[in-house]
XYZ file of C-alpha atoms in Angstrom:
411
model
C 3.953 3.619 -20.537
C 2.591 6.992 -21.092
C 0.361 9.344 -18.723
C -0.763 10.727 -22.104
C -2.748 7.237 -22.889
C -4.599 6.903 -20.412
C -6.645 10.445 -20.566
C -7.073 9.522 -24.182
C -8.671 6.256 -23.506
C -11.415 7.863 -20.811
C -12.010 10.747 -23.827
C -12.797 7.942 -26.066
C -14.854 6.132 -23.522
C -16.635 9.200 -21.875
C -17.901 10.175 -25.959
C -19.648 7.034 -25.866
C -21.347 7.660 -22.981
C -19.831 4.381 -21.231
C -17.462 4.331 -18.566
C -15.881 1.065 -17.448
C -15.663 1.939 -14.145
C -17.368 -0.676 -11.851
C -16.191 -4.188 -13.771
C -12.907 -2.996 -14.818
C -11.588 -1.677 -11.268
C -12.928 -5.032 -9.724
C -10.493 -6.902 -11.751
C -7.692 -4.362 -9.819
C -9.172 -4.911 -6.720
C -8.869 -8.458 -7.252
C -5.595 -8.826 -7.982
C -4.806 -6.236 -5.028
C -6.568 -8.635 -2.804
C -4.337 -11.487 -4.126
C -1.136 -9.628 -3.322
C -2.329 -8.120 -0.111
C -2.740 -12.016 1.136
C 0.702 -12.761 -0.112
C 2.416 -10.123 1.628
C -0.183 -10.707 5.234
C -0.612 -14.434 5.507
C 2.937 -15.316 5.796
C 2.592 -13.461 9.773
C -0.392 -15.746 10.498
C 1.486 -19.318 9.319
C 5.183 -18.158 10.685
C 5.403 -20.725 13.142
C 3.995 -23.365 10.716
C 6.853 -22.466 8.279
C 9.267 -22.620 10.804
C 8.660 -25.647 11.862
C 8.309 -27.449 8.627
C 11.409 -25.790 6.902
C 13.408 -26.450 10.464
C 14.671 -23.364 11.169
C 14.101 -21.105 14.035
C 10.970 -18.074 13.812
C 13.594 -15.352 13.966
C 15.146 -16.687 10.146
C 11.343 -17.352 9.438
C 10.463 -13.616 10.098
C 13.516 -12.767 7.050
C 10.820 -13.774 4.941
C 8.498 -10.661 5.988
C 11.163 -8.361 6.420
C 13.243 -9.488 2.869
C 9.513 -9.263 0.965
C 9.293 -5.535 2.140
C 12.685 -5.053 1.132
C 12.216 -6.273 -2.566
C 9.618 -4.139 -2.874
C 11.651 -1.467 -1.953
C 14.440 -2.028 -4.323
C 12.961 -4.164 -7.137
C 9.917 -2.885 -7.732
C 10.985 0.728 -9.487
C 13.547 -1.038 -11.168
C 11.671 -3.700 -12.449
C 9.205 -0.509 -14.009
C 11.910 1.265 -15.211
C 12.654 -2.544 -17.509
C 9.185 -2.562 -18.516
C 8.132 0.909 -18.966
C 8.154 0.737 -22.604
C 5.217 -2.601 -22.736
C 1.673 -1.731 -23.170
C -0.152 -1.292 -19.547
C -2.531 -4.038 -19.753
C 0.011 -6.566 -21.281
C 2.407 -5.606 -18.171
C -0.231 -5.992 -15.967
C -0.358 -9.586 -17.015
C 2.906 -10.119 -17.160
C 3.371 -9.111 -12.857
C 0.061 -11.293 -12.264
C 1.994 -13.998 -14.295
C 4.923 -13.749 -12.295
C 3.027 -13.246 -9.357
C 1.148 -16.888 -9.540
C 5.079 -18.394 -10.485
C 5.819 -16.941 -7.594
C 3.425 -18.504 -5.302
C 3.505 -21.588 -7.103
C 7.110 -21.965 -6.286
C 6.459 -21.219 -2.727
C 3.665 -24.263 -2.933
C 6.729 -26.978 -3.659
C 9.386 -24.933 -1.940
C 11.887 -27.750 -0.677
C 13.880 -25.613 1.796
C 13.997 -21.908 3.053
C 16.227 -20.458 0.426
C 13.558 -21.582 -2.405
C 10.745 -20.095 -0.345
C 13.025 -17.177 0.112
C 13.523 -16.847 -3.496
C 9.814 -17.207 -4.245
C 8.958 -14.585 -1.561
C 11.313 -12.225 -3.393
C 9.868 -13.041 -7.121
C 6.266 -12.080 -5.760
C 7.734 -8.757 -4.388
C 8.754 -7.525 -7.192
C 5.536 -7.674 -8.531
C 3.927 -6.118 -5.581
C 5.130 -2.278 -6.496
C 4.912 -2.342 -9.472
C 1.050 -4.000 -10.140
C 0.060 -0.884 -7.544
C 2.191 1.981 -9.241
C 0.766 0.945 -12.859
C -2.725 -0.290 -11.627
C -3.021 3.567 -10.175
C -2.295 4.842 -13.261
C -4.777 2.661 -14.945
C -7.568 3.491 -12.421
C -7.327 6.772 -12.392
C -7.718 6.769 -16.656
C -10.915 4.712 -16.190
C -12.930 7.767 -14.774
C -13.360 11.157 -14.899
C -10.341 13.773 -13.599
C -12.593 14.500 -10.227
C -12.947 10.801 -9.257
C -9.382 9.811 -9.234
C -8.442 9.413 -6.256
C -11.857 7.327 -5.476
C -10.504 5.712 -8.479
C -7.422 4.481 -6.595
C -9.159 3.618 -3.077
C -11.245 1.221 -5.090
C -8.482 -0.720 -6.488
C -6.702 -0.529 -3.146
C -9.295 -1.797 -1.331
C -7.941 -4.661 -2.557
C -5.411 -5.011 -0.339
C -7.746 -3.449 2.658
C -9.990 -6.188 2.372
C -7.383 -8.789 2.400
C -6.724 -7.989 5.560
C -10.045 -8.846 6.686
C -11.189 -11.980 4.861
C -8.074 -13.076 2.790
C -5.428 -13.136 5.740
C -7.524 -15.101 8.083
C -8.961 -17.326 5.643
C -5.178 -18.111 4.090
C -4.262 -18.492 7.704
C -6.699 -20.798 8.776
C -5.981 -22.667 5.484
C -2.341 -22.811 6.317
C -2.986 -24.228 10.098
C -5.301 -26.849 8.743
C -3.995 -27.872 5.668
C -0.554 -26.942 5.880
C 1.381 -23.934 4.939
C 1.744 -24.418 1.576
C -2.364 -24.680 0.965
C -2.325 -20.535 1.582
C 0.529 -20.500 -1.007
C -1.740 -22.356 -3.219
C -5.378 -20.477 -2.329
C -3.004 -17.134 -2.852
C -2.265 -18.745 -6.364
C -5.412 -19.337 -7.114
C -6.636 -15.888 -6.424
C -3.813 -14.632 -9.027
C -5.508 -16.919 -12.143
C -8.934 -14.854 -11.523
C -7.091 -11.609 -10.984
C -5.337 -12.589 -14.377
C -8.302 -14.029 -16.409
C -10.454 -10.633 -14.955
C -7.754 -8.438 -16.564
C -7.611 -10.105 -19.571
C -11.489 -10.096 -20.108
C -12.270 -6.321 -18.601
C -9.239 -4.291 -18.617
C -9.629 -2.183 -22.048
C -6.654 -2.260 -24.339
C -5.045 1.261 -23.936
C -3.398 3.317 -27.115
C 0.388 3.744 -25.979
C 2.201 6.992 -27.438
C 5.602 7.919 -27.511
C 6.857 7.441 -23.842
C 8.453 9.821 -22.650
C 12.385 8.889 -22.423
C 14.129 7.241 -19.325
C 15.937 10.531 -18.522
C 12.707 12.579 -18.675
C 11.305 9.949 -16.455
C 13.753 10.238 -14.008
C 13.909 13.550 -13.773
C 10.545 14.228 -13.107
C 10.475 11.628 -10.425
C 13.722 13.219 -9.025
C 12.321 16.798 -8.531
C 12.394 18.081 -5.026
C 8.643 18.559 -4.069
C 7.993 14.640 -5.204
C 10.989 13.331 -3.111
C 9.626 15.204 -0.459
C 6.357 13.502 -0.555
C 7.419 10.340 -0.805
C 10.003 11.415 2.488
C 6.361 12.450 3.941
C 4.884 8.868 2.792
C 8.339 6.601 4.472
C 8.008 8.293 7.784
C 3.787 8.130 7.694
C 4.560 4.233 7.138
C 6.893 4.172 9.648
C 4.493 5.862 12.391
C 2.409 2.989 11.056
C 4.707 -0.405 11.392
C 6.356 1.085 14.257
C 2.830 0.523 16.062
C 1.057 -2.369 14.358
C 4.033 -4.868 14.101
C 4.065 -4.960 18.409
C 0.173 -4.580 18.396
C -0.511 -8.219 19.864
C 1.642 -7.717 22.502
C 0.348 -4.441 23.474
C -2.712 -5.461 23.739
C -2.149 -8.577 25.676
C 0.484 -7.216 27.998
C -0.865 -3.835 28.419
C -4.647 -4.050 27.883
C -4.987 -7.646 29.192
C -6.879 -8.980 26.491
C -6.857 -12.696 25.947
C -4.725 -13.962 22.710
C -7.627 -15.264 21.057
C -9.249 -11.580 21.094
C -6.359 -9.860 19.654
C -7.625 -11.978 16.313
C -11.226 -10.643 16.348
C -9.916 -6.855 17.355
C -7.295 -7.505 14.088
C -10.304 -7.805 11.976
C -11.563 -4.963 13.184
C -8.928 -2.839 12.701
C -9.064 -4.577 9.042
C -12.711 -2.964 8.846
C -11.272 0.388 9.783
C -8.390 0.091 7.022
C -10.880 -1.005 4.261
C -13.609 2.176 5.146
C -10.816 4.902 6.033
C -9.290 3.508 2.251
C -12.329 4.739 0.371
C -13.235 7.632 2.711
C -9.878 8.722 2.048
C -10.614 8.772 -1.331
C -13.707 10.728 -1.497
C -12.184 13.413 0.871
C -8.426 13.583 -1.682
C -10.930 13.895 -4.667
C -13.286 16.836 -2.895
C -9.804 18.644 -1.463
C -6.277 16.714 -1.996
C -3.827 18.483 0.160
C -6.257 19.537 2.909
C -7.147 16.022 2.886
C -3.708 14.305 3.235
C -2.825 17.465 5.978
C -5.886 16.810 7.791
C -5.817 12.662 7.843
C -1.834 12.985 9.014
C -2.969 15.104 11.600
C -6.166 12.578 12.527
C -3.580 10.009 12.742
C -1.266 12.376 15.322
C -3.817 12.928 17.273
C -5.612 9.354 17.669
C -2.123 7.408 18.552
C -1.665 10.263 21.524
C -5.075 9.227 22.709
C -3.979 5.593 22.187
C -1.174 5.983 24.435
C -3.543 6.631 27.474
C -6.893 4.422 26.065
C -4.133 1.389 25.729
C -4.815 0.789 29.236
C -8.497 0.221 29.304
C -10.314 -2.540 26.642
C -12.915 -0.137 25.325
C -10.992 2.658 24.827
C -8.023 0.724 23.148
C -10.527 -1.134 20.462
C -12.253 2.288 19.339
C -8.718 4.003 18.945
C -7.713 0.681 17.277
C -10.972 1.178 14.703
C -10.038 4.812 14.388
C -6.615 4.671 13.755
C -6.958 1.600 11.463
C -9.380 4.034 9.571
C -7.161 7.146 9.061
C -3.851 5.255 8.690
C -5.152 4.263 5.793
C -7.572 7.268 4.258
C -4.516 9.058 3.673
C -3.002 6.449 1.062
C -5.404 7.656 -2.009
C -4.301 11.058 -1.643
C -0.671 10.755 -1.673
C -1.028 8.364 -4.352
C -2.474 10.958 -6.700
C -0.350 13.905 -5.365
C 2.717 12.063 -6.508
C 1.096 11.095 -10.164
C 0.355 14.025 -10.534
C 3.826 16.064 -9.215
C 5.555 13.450 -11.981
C 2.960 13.506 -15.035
C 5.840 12.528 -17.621
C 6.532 9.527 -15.267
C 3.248 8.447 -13.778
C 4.056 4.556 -13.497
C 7.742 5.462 -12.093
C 5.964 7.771 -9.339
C 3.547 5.640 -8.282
C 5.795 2.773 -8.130
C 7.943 4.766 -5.950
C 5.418 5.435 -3.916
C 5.272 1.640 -2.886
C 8.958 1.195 -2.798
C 8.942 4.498 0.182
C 6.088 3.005 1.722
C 7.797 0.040 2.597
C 10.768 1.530 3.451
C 9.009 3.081 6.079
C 7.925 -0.399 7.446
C 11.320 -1.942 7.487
C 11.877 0.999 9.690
C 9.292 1.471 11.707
C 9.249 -2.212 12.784
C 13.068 -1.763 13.290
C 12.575 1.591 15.190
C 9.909 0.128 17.252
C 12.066 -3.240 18.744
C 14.248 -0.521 19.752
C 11.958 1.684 21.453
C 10.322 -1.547 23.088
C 14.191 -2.655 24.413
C 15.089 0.987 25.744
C 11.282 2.828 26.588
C 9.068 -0.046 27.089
C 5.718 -0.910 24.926
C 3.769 1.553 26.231
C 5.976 4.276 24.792
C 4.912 2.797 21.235
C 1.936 5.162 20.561
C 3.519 8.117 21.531
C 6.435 7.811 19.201
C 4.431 6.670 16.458
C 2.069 10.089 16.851
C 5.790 12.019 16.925
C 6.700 10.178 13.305
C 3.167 10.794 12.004
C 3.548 14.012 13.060
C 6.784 15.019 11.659
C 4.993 13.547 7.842
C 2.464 16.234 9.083
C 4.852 18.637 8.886
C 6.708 17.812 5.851
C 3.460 17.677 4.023
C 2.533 20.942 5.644
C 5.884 22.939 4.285
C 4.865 21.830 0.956
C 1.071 22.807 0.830
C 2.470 26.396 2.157
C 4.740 27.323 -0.341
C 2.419 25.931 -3.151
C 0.210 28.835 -1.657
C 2.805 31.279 -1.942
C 3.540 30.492 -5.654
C -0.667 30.410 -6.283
C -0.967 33.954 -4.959
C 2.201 35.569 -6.664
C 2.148 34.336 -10.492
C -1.615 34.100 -11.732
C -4.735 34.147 -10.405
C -6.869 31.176 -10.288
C -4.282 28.760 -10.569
C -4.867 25.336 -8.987
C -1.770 23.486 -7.442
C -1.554 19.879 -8.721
């Protein structure tokens, strides 16, 4: 894969006067949605798996935790195996794999298979985002990139809304394995819409493995994607003990936490492509300002968790900027590692859920030693050290603009 392709496919397109941008993204979004549900739904039908498998929810919950994980790990080393295929034939490929994946979860005899399945569909995960961004972002113009990105990621946004309590209503009805098989299901359109709308893309010489690397491994990217583990972290270290925070601490009944869920869902999917707008009118200002949104709203949240109006609106709101800040970062890091943009972006995916392994880790152990309601508080203290990080950076890219040459725009 090449970052040099994909500008040369939107010159192409843009002298034509056509740009694929509305049909061709939809076929990203799609696929995002399928692998948003695949990663979600599994949280929804736990108990259901546990029960049928016969094992307890605690070895159940390996499932979420071991997906995340093979992300993590797989995912940039399953791109750096593939990074010499044609975009849109490895794009294929991952949905491929991804509906193997699922289908082996459908006749899964025991936990290990279903284990093994789960892990197959992670590796996909990364990967499908970190070379889908790339792909986006070639299908429009330079100053709509990061709009670019929110639109295939709302994918995964919206999944949250519609996909993850459809699959689990499915799953609760019909049995586990029917959200396995909807999820598959969703993976032959994402599939048949990239093979009909994605355009073929010239590939150039890639740039070698050791180029690759090295531009991934310079200091100002690894910082970012630090910035990005500990912003996820803030995140998971929240959201994985929401239910119970809201039920033991707000009062709310169990069957509101699902409605208040989808809300939050609503906030991810319209912070996603405000997000976007704001990275594409000013990218670091943006991701400073969202990361400080973020600090800001989970203080609040640690007093409004106490009353039922106040929590849901901080819920919306936080839902909203957690999320607007994802576009931004994503683009930062292509374009920090333009002889690597694939490797990058993967990356991106694998720090990201890093930070969730450890900020659902981190936050069972502030729950056993502070309590729940010292959740919010120590989430705004993560998101706020990512503030800072991203803050160090964004300075001394100001200190190089006004020493060498005039007019120069930081990337």
């Amino acid at each position: 894969m090449n970052s040099t392709s994909t500008p040369d496919f939107h010159s192409r397109t843009a002298a034509k006067g056509k740009e694929p941008f509305p049909v061709s993204l939809l076929s990203l979004t799609v696929g995002a949605f399928a692998i948003g549900m695949t990663e979600f739904v599994i949280m929804g039908i736990l108990p259901n798996v546990a029960d049928d498998l016969n094992v307890s929810i605690s070895t159940a919950g390996q499932l979420i935790t071991s997906y995340a994980l093979g992300v993590a790990v797989g995912a940039p080393i399953l791109t750096i195996l593939t990074h010499r295929l044609p975009q849109k034939l490895l794009l294929c490929l991952l949905m491929a794999l991804f509906i193997l994946g699922n289908g082996i979860a459908v006749i899964a005899p025991n936990y290990t298979v279903l284990m093994a399945a789960r892990l197959i569909t992670a590796l996909c995960h990364g990967t499908f985002f970190g070379v889908g961004a790339v792909i986006a972002a070639g299908l429009v113009k330079p100053h709509k990139r990061a709009g670019a990105v929110s639109i295939m990621m709302a994918g995964l946004t919206i999944a949250n809304i519609i996909g993850v309590p459809v699959g689990t209503f499915v799953g609760q009805h019909l049995g586990w394995r029917a959200s396995f098989g909807a999820i598959m299901v969703m993976g032959i359109v994402a599939l048949i819409g990239i093979v009909l709308f994605i355009p073929r893309i010239r590939r150039d010489e890639s740039a070698s493995l050791g180029k690759q690397f090295r531009a991934v491994a310079q200091p100002k990217l690894l910082i970012i994607l630090l910035a990005c583990a500990v912003g996820n972290s803030s995140l998971f270290a929240v959201f994985t003990y929401i239910a119970p925070l809201l039920e033991q601490v707000t009062g709310f009944h169990e069957s509101s936490v699902t409605w208040i869920l989808v809300l939050f869902g609503i906030g991810v999917t319209v912070g996603n492509m405000l997000g976007g707008k704001l990275a594409d009118w000013k990218l670091m200002p943006a991701i400073l300002g969202i990361f400080l949104s973020i600090c800001v709203l989970l203080t609040i949240f640690t007093f409004t968790v106490k009353s039922p109006v106040g929590a849901v609106v901080t819920i919306f709101l936080w839902g909203a900027a957690s999320f607007a800040v994802m576009p931004g970062i994503q683009v930062k890091i292509m374009n920090l590692a333009q002889e690597a943009p694939a490797l990058a972006s993967t990356s991106n995916h694998s720090a990201g859920n890093l930070g969730n392994a450890f900020g659902a880790f981190f936050g069972g152990w502030v729950i056993d030693e502070m309590g729940l309601t010292s959740l919010p508080w120590i989430g705004a203290l993560l998101v706020g050290l990512a503030f800072l990080i991203v803050l160090a950076v964004y300075m001394q890219e100001r200190r190089r603009q006004t020493v060498p040459v005039a007019g120069t725009v930081s990337k």
